[in-house]
Amino acid sequence: MADHDFVVRARLAGTNEVPAVSSSARGAFEVRIARDGLSIAYTLDYSGLQGQVRQAHIHVAQRNVNGAIVLWLCGTPTNPGPAGTQTCPATGTVTGTLTATDLQVSATQQVTTFARVIEAIQDGVAYANVHTDLSPGGEIRGQLGSRSGH
């Protein structure tokens, strides 16, 4: 794995969704931002979802606010992501590496570059969530935080 400057983590829970979702599901998300700013390696773990997983993403928005999708983590045949997006397992772990080619531009949120997404992650104004058929807006969510330099 490439040398990384920043490791950022989030705990995912239904109470973090907007609006909050009553779910016993839990998850953990970790990103490792490459020193050169050209890639983000990630690990997403989740379990106990009440619905069938449909997709998972990184969004840019502050806590308690919903934001646009900027990076897909995984999708399903029902809700596929852009070409090359891996398939979400029903429960378990998703890992991968994201680059500028994976960016879903959100001009309305002024997120038009990969560097801006990295900045949002480092500043704690990005979150990861897992969407299900029973909670299409997201069943569990975690605000990215706990920044640590390496």
mmCIF file with all atom_site columns, C-alpha atoms in Angstrom:
data_model
loop_
_atom_site.group_PDB
_atom_site.id
_atom_site.type_symbol
_atom_site.label_atom_id
_atom_site.label_alt_id
_atom_site.label_comp_id
_atom_site.label_asym_id
_atom_site.label_entity_id
_atom_site.label_seq_id
_atom_site.pdbx_PDB_ins_code
_atom_site.Cartn_x
_atom_site.Cartn_y
_atom_site.Cartn_z
_atom_site.occupancy
_atom_site.B_iso_or_equiv
_atom_site.pdbx_formal_charge
_atom_site.auth_seq_id
_atom_site.auth_comp_id
_atom_site.auth_asym_id
_atom_site.auth_atom_id
_atom_site.pdbx_PDB_model_num
ATOM 1   C CA . MET A 1 1   ? 0.000   0.000  0.000   1.00 0.00 ? 1   MET A CA 1
ATOM 2   C CA . ALA A 1 2   ? 1.228   3.507  -0.779  1.00 0.00 ? 2   ALA A CA 1
ATOM 3   C CA . ASP A 1 3   ? 2.582   5.751  1.951   1.00 0.00 ? 3   ASP A CA 1
ATOM 4   C CA . HIS A 1 4   ? -0.277  7.738  3.473   1.00 0.00 ? 4   HIS A CA 1
ATOM 5   C CA . ASP A 1 5   ? -0.451  11.008 5.391   1.00 0.00 ? 5   ASP A CA 1
ATOM 6   C CA . PHE A 1 6   ? -3.999  10.869 6.721   1.00 0.00 ? 6   PHE A CA 1
ATOM 7   C CA . VAL A 1 7   ? -6.132  8.140  8.199   1.00 0.00 ? 7   VAL A CA 1
ATOM 8   C CA . VAL A 1 8   ? -9.754  9.119  8.792   1.00 0.00 ? 8   VAL A CA 1
ATOM 9   C CA . ARG A 1 9   ? -12.403 6.936  10.441  1.00 0.00 ? 9   ARG A CA 1
ATOM 10  C CA . ALA A 1 10  ? -16.139 6.865  11.035  1.00 0.00 ? 10  ALA A CA 1
ATOM 11  C CA . ARG A 1 11  ? -18.542 4.659  12.979  1.00 0.00 ? 11  ARG A CA 1
ATOM 12  C CA . LEU A 1 12  ? -21.779 4.070  11.072  1.00 0.00 ? 12  LEU A CA 1
ATOM 13  C CA . ALA A 1 13  ? -25.155 3.889  12.841  1.00 0.00 ? 13  ALA A CA 1
ATOM 14  C CA . GLY A 1 14  ? -28.795 4.525  11.986  1.00 0.00 ? 14  GLY A CA 1
ATOM 15  C CA . THR A 1 15  ? -28.992 7.381  14.489  1.00 0.00 ? 15  THR A CA 1
ATOM 16  C CA . ASN A 1 16  ? -26.470 9.313  12.366  1.00 0.00 ? 16  ASN A CA 1
ATOM 17  C CA . GLU A 1 17  ? -28.778 9.322  9.330   1.00 0.00 ? 17  GLU A CA 1
ATOM 18  C CA . VAL A 1 18  ? -30.859 12.402 8.459   1.00 0.00 ? 18  VAL A CA 1
ATOM 19  C CA . PRO A 1 19  ? -33.568 11.754 9.447   1.00 0.00 ? 19  PRO A CA 1
ATOM 20  C CA . ALA A 1 20  ? -32.436 9.185  12.028  1.00 0.00 ? 20  ALA A CA 1
ATOM 21  C CA . VAL A 1 21  ? -33.209 5.534  11.270  1.00 0.00 ? 21  VAL A CA 1
ATOM 22  C CA . SER A 1 22  ? -34.088 2.980  13.948  1.00 0.00 ? 22  SER A CA 1
ATOM 23  C CA . SER A 1 23  ? -31.660 0.193  13.083  1.00 0.00 ? 23  SER A CA 1
ATOM 24  C CA . SER A 1 24  ? -29.417 -2.101 15.081  1.00 0.00 ? 24  SER A CA 1
ATOM 25  C CA . ALA A 1 25  ? -26.990 -2.235 12.134  1.00 0.00 ? 25  ALA A CA 1
ATOM 26  C CA . ARG A 1 26  ? -23.448 -1.048 12.674  1.00 0.00 ? 26  ARG A CA 1
ATOM 27  C CA . GLY A 1 27  ? -20.517 -0.238 10.473  1.00 0.00 ? 27  GLY A CA 1
ATOM 28  C CA . ALA A 1 28  ? -16.994 1.104  10.384  1.00 0.00 ? 28  ALA A CA 1
ATOM 29  C CA . PHE A 1 29  ? -15.327 3.082  7.629   1.00 0.00 ? 29  PHE A CA 1
ATOM 30  C CA . GLU A 1 30  ? -11.671 3.992  7.244   1.00 0.00 ? 30  GLU A CA 1
ATOM 31  C CA . VAL A 1 31  ? -9.961  6.005  4.536   1.00 0.00 ? 31  VAL A CA 1
ATOM 32  C CA . ARG A 1 32  ? -6.248  6.382  3.949   1.00 0.00 ? 32  ARG A CA 1
ATOM 33  C CA . ILE A 1 33  ? -5.433  9.423  1.862   1.00 0.00 ? 33  ILE A CA 1
ATOM 34  C CA . ALA A 1 34  ? -2.226  9.091  -0.159  1.00 0.00 ? 34  ALA A CA 1
ATOM 35  C CA . ARG A 1 35  ? 0.481   11.667 0.514   1.00 0.00 ? 35  ARG A CA 1
ATOM 36  C CA . ASP A 1 36  ? 0.380   12.804 -3.089  1.00 0.00 ? 36  ASP A CA 1
ATOM 37  C CA . GLY A 1 37  ? -3.403  13.367 -2.882  1.00 0.00 ? 37  GLY A CA 1
ATOM 38  C CA . LEU A 1 38  ? -4.044  11.167 -5.899  1.00 0.00 ? 38  LEU A CA 1
ATOM 39  C CA . SER A 1 39  ? -5.839  8.267  -4.212  1.00 0.00 ? 39  SER A CA 1
ATOM 40  C CA . ILE A 1 40  ? -7.970  7.224  -1.266  1.00 0.00 ? 40  ILE A CA 1
ATOM 41  C CA . ALA A 1 41  ? -7.756  3.617  -0.055  1.00 0.00 ? 41  ALA A CA 1
ATOM 42  C CA . TYR A 1 42  ? -10.801 2.562  1.952   1.00 0.00 ? 42  TYR A CA 1
ATOM 43  C CA . THR A 1 43  ? -12.295 -0.233 4.027   1.00 0.00 ? 43  THR A CA 1
ATOM 44  C CA . LEU A 1 44  ? -16.025 -0.356 4.778   1.00 0.00 ? 44  LEU A CA 1
ATOM 45  C CA . ASP A 1 45  ? -17.398 -2.971 7.197   1.00 0.00 ? 45  ASP A CA 1
ATOM 46  C CA . TYR A 1 46  ? -21.096 -3.327 7.960   1.00 0.00 ? 46  TYR A CA 1
ATOM 47  C CA . SER A 1 47  ? -23.449 -5.866 9.513   1.00 0.00 ? 47  SER A CA 1
ATOM 48  C CA . GLY A 1 48  ? -26.958 -6.262 10.886  1.00 0.00 ? 48  GLY A CA 1
ATOM 49  C CA . LEU A 1 49  ? -28.736 -4.276 8.173   1.00 0.00 ? 49  LEU A CA 1
ATOM 50  C CA . GLN A 1 50  ? -32.514 -4.568 8.350   1.00 0.00 ? 50  GLN A CA 1
ATOM 51  C CA . GLY A 1 51  ? -32.935 -4.160 4.610   1.00 0.00 ? 51  GLY A CA 1
ATOM 52  C CA . GLN A 1 52  ? -31.076 -5.553 1.631   1.00 0.00 ? 52  GLN A CA 1
ATOM 53  C CA . VAL A 1 53  ? -28.062 -3.418 0.817   1.00 0.00 ? 53  VAL A CA 1
ATOM 54  C CA . ARG A 1 54  ? -28.443 -1.380 -2.372  1.00 0.00 ? 54  ARG A CA 1
ATOM 55  C CA . GLN A 1 55  ? -25.412 0.927  -2.459  1.00 0.00 ? 55  GLN A CA 1
ATOM 56  C CA . ALA A 1 56  ? -22.778 2.729  -0.383  1.00 0.00 ? 56  ALA A CA 1
ATOM 57  C CA . HIS A 1 57  ? -21.109 6.096  -0.983  1.00 0.00 ? 57  HIS A CA 1
ATOM 58  C CA . ILE A 1 58  ? -19.125 9.025  0.304   1.00 0.00 ? 58  ILE A CA 1
ATOM 59  C CA . HIS A 1 59  ? -21.137 12.250 0.401   1.00 0.00 ? 59  HIS A CA 1
ATOM 60  C CA . VAL A 1 60  ? -19.972 15.793 1.141   1.00 0.00 ? 60  VAL A CA 1
ATOM 61  C CA . ALA A 1 61  ? -21.982 17.517 3.890   1.00 0.00 ? 61  ALA A CA 1
ATOM 62  C CA . GLN A 1 62  ? -21.624 18.545 7.491   1.00 0.00 ? 62  GLN A CA 1
ATOM 63  C CA . ARG A 1 63  ? -23.130 16.557 10.354  1.00 0.00 ? 63  ARG A CA 1
ATOM 64  C CA . ASN A 1 64  ? -26.972 16.484 10.350  1.00 0.00 ? 64  ASN A CA 1
ATOM 65  C CA . VAL A 1 65  ? -27.163 17.553 6.688   1.00 0.00 ? 65  VAL A CA 1
ATOM 66  C CA . ASN A 1 66  ? -27.614 15.360 3.603   1.00 0.00 ? 66  ASN A CA 1
ATOM 67  C CA . GLY A 1 67  ? -25.254 15.905 0.693   1.00 0.00 ? 67  GLY A CA 1
ATOM 68  C CA . ALA A 1 68  ? -24.684 14.740 -2.848  1.00 0.00 ? 68  ALA A CA 1
ATOM 69  C CA . ILE A 1 69  ? -22.869 11.516 -3.703  1.00 0.00 ? 69  ILE A CA 1
ATOM 70  C CA . VAL A 1 70  ? -19.268 12.246 -4.657  1.00 0.00 ? 70  VAL A CA 1
ATOM 71  C CA . LEU A 1 71  ? -17.708 8.754  -4.577  1.00 0.00 ? 71  LEU A CA 1
ATOM 72  C CA . TRP A 1 72  ? -19.331 5.324  -4.937  1.00 0.00 ? 72  TRP A CA 1
ATOM 73  C CA . LEU A 1 73  ? -18.016 2.545  -2.687  1.00 0.00 ? 73  LEU A CA 1
ATOM 74  C CA . CYS A 1 74  ? -20.253 -0.244 -4.006  1.00 0.00 ? 74  CYS A CA 1
ATOM 75  C CA . GLY A 1 75  ? -23.543 -0.865 -5.783  1.00 0.00 ? 75  GLY A CA 1
ATOM 76  C CA . THR A 1 76  ? -25.858 -3.732 -6.708  1.00 0.00 ? 76  THR A CA 1
ATOM 77  C CA . PRO A 1 77  ? -27.543 -4.888 -9.910  1.00 0.00 ? 77  PRO A CA 1
ATOM 78  C CA . THR A 1 78  ? -30.663 -3.030 -8.684  1.00 0.00 ? 78  THR A CA 1
ATOM 79  C CA . ASN A 1 79  ? -28.682 0.166  -7.982  1.00 0.00 ? 79  ASN A CA 1
ATOM 80  C CA . PRO A 1 80  ? -25.446 -0.060 -9.977  1.00 0.00 ? 80  PRO A CA 1
ATOM 81  C CA . GLY A 1 81  ? -22.798 2.592  -9.671  1.00 0.00 ? 81  GLY A CA 1
ATOM 82  C CA . PRO A 1 82  ? -20.667 3.994  -12.463 1.00 0.00 ? 82  PRO A CA 1
ATOM 83  C CA . ALA A 1 83  ? -18.702 1.526  -14.588 1.00 0.00 ? 83  ALA A CA 1
ATOM 84  C CA . GLY A 1 84  ? -16.179 -0.345 -12.468 1.00 0.00 ? 84  GLY A CA 1
ATOM 85  C CA . THR A 1 85  ? -18.100 0.015  -9.192  1.00 0.00 ? 85  THR A CA 1
ATOM 86  C CA . GLN A 1 86  ? -17.825 -3.182 -7.176  1.00 0.00 ? 86  GLN A CA 1
ATOM 87  C CA . THR A 1 87  ? -20.826 -5.123 -5.884  1.00 0.00 ? 87  THR A CA 1
ATOM 88  C CA . CYS A 1 88  ? -21.891 -4.625 -2.254  1.00 0.00 ? 88  CYS A CA 1
ATOM 89  C CA . PRO A 1 89  ? -22.008 -7.808 -0.171  1.00 0.00 ? 89  PRO A CA 1
ATOM 90  C CA . ALA A 1 90  ? -25.148 -8.458 1.914   1.00 0.00 ? 90  ALA A CA 1
ATOM 91  C CA . THR A 1 91  ? -22.951 -8.032 4.979   1.00 0.00 ? 91  THR A CA 1
ATOM 92  C CA . GLY A 1 92  ? -19.198 -7.854 5.384   1.00 0.00 ? 92  GLY A CA 1
ATOM 93  C CA . THR A 1 93  ? -16.324 -5.821 4.037   1.00 0.00 ? 93  THR A CA 1
ATOM 94  C CA . VAL A 1 94  ? -15.738 -3.698 0.954   1.00 0.00 ? 94  VAL A CA 1
ATOM 95  C CA . THR A 1 95  ? -12.233 -2.435 0.165   1.00 0.00 ? 95  THR A CA 1
ATOM 96  C CA . GLY A 1 96  ? -10.844 -0.447 -2.698  1.00 0.00 ? 96  GLY A CA 1
ATOM 97  C CA . THR A 1 97  ? -8.960  2.560  -3.947  1.00 0.00 ? 97  THR A CA 1
ATOM 98  C CA . LEU A 1 98  ? -10.578 5.688  -5.356  1.00 0.00 ? 98  LEU A CA 1
ATOM 99  C CA . THR A 1 99  ? -9.034  8.271  -7.681  1.00 0.00 ? 99  THR A CA 1
ATOM 100 C CA . ALA A 1 100 ? -10.137 11.381 -9.558  1.00 0.00 ? 100 ALA A CA 1
ATOM 101 C CA . THR A 1 101 ? -11.672 9.197  -12.274 1.00 0.00 ? 101 THR A CA 1
ATOM 102 C CA . ASP A 1 102 ? -14.210 7.942  -9.690  1.00 0.00 ? 102 ASP A CA 1
ATOM 103 C CA . LEU A 1 103 ? -15.452 11.429 -8.756  1.00 0.00 ? 103 LEU A CA 1
ATOM 104 C CA . GLN A 1 104 ? -19.144 12.222 -9.237  1.00 0.00 ? 104 GLN A CA 1
ATOM 105 C CA . VAL A 1 105 ? -19.032 15.993 -9.683  1.00 0.00 ? 105 VAL A CA 1
ATOM 106 C CA . SER A 1 106 ? -21.433 17.958 -7.488  1.00 0.00 ? 106 SER A CA 1
ATOM 107 C CA . ALA A 1 107 ? -21.382 21.489 -8.862  1.00 0.00 ? 107 ALA A CA 1
ATOM 108 C CA . THR A 1 108 ? -24.260 22.538 -6.587  1.00 0.00 ? 108 THR A CA 1
ATOM 109 C CA . GLN A 1 109 ? -22.047 21.778 -3.587  1.00 0.00 ? 109 GLN A CA 1
ATOM 110 C CA . GLN A 1 110 ? -18.929 23.184 -5.262  1.00 0.00 ? 110 GLN A CA 1
ATOM 111 C CA . VAL A 1 111 ? -17.294 19.757 -5.198  1.00 0.00 ? 111 VAL A CA 1
ATOM 112 C CA . THR A 1 112 ? -15.767 19.653 -8.647  1.00 0.00 ? 112 THR A CA 1
ATOM 113 C CA . THR A 1 113 ? -12.310 18.184 -7.972  1.00 0.00 ? 113 THR A CA 1
ATOM 114 C CA . PHE A 1 114 ? -10.867 15.171 -6.187  1.00 0.00 ? 114 PHE A CA 1
ATOM 115 C CA . ALA A 1 115 ? -8.721  17.568 -4.142  1.00 0.00 ? 115 ALA A CA 1
ATOM 116 C CA . ARG A 1 116 ? -11.904 19.222 -2.847  1.00 0.00 ? 116 ARG A CA 1
ATOM 117 C CA . VAL A 1 117 ? -13.274 15.826 -1.751  1.00 0.00 ? 117 VAL A CA 1
ATOM 118 C CA . ILE A 1 118 ? -10.038 15.102 0.120   1.00 0.00 ? 118 ILE A CA 1
ATOM 119 C CA . GLU A 1 119 ? -10.243 18.520 1.764   1.00 0.00 ? 119 GLU A CA 1
ATOM 120 C CA . ALA A 1 120 ? -13.849 17.841 2.826   1.00 0.00 ? 120 ALA A CA 1
ATOM 121 C CA . ILE A 1 121 ? -12.860 14.471 4.302   1.00 0.00 ? 121 ILE A CA 1
ATOM 122 C CA . GLN A 1 122 ? -9.969  16.023 6.217   1.00 0.00 ? 122 GLN A CA 1
ATOM 123 C CA . ASP A 1 123 ? -12.199 18.852 7.472   1.00 0.00 ? 123 ASP A CA 1
ATOM 124 C CA . GLY A 1 124 ? -14.921 16.487 8.722   1.00 0.00 ? 124 GLY A CA 1
ATOM 125 C CA . VAL A 1 125 ? -17.552 17.623 6.213   1.00 0.00 ? 125 VAL A CA 1
ATOM 126 C CA . ALA A 1 126 ? -17.973 14.283 4.462   1.00 0.00 ? 126 ALA A CA 1
ATOM 127 C CA . TYR A 1 127 ? -19.736 11.094 5.459   1.00 0.00 ? 127 TYR A CA 1
ATOM 128 C CA . ALA A 1 128 ? -20.143 7.497  4.365   1.00 0.00 ? 128 ALA A CA 1
ATOM 129 C CA . ASN A 1 129 ? -23.440 5.682  4.349   1.00 0.00 ? 129 ASN A CA 1
ATOM 130 C CA . VAL A 1 130 ? -25.007 2.394  3.336   1.00 0.00 ? 130 VAL A CA 1
ATOM 131 C CA . HIS A 1 131 ? -28.409 2.480  1.614   1.00 0.00 ? 131 HIS A CA 1
ATOM 132 C CA . THR A 1 132 ? -30.902 -0.413 1.770   1.00 0.00 ? 132 THR A CA 1
ATOM 133 C CA . ASP A 1 133 ? -34.245 -1.233 0.200   1.00 0.00 ? 133 ASP A CA 1
ATOM 134 C CA . LEU A 1 134 ? -36.004 -0.447 3.513   1.00 0.00 ? 134 LEU A CA 1
ATOM 135 C CA . SER A 1 135 ? -34.047 2.798  4.034   1.00 0.00 ? 135 SER A CA 1
ATOM 136 C CA . PRO A 1 136 ? -33.334 4.137  0.536   1.00 0.00 ? 136 PRO A CA 1
ATOM 137 C CA . GLY A 1 137 ? -31.934 7.398  1.939   1.00 0.00 ? 137 GLY A CA 1
ATOM 138 C CA . GLY A 1 138 ? -29.470 5.383  4.012   1.00 0.00 ? 138 GLY A CA 1
ATOM 139 C CA . GLU A 1 139 ? -29.752 2.904  6.875   1.00 0.00 ? 139 GLU A CA 1
ATOM 140 C CA . ILE A 1 140 ? -26.425 3.694  8.551   1.00 0.00 ? 140 ILE A CA 1
ATOM 141 C CA . ARG A 1 141 ? -24.158 6.724  8.312   1.00 0.00 ? 141 ARG A CA 1
ATOM 142 C CA . GLY A 1 142 ? -20.880 7.880  9.787   1.00 0.00 ? 142 GLY A CA 1
ATOM 143 C CA . GLN A 1 143 ? -19.413 11.377 9.677   1.00 0.00 ? 143 GLN A CA 1
ATOM 144 C CA . LEU A 1 144 ? -15.747 11.214 8.755   1.00 0.00 ? 144 LEU A CA 1
ATOM 145 C CA . GLY A 1 145 ? -13.523 12.498 11.519  1.00 0.00 ? 145 GLY A CA 1
ATOM 146 C CA . SER A 1 146 ? -10.732 11.393 13.844  1.00 0.00 ? 146 SER A CA 1
ATOM 147 C CA . ARG A 1 147 ? -8.074  12.807 11.547  1.00 0.00 ? 147 ARG A CA 1
ATOM 148 C CA . SER A 1 148 ? -4.580  11.491 12.257  1.00 0.00 ? 148 SER A CA 1
ATOM 149 C CA . GLY A 1 149 ? -1.340  12.230 10.451  1.00 0.00 ? 149 GLY A CA 1
ATOM 150 C CA . HIS A 1 150 ? 1.155   9.461  9.706   1.00 0.00 ? 150 HIS A CA 1
#
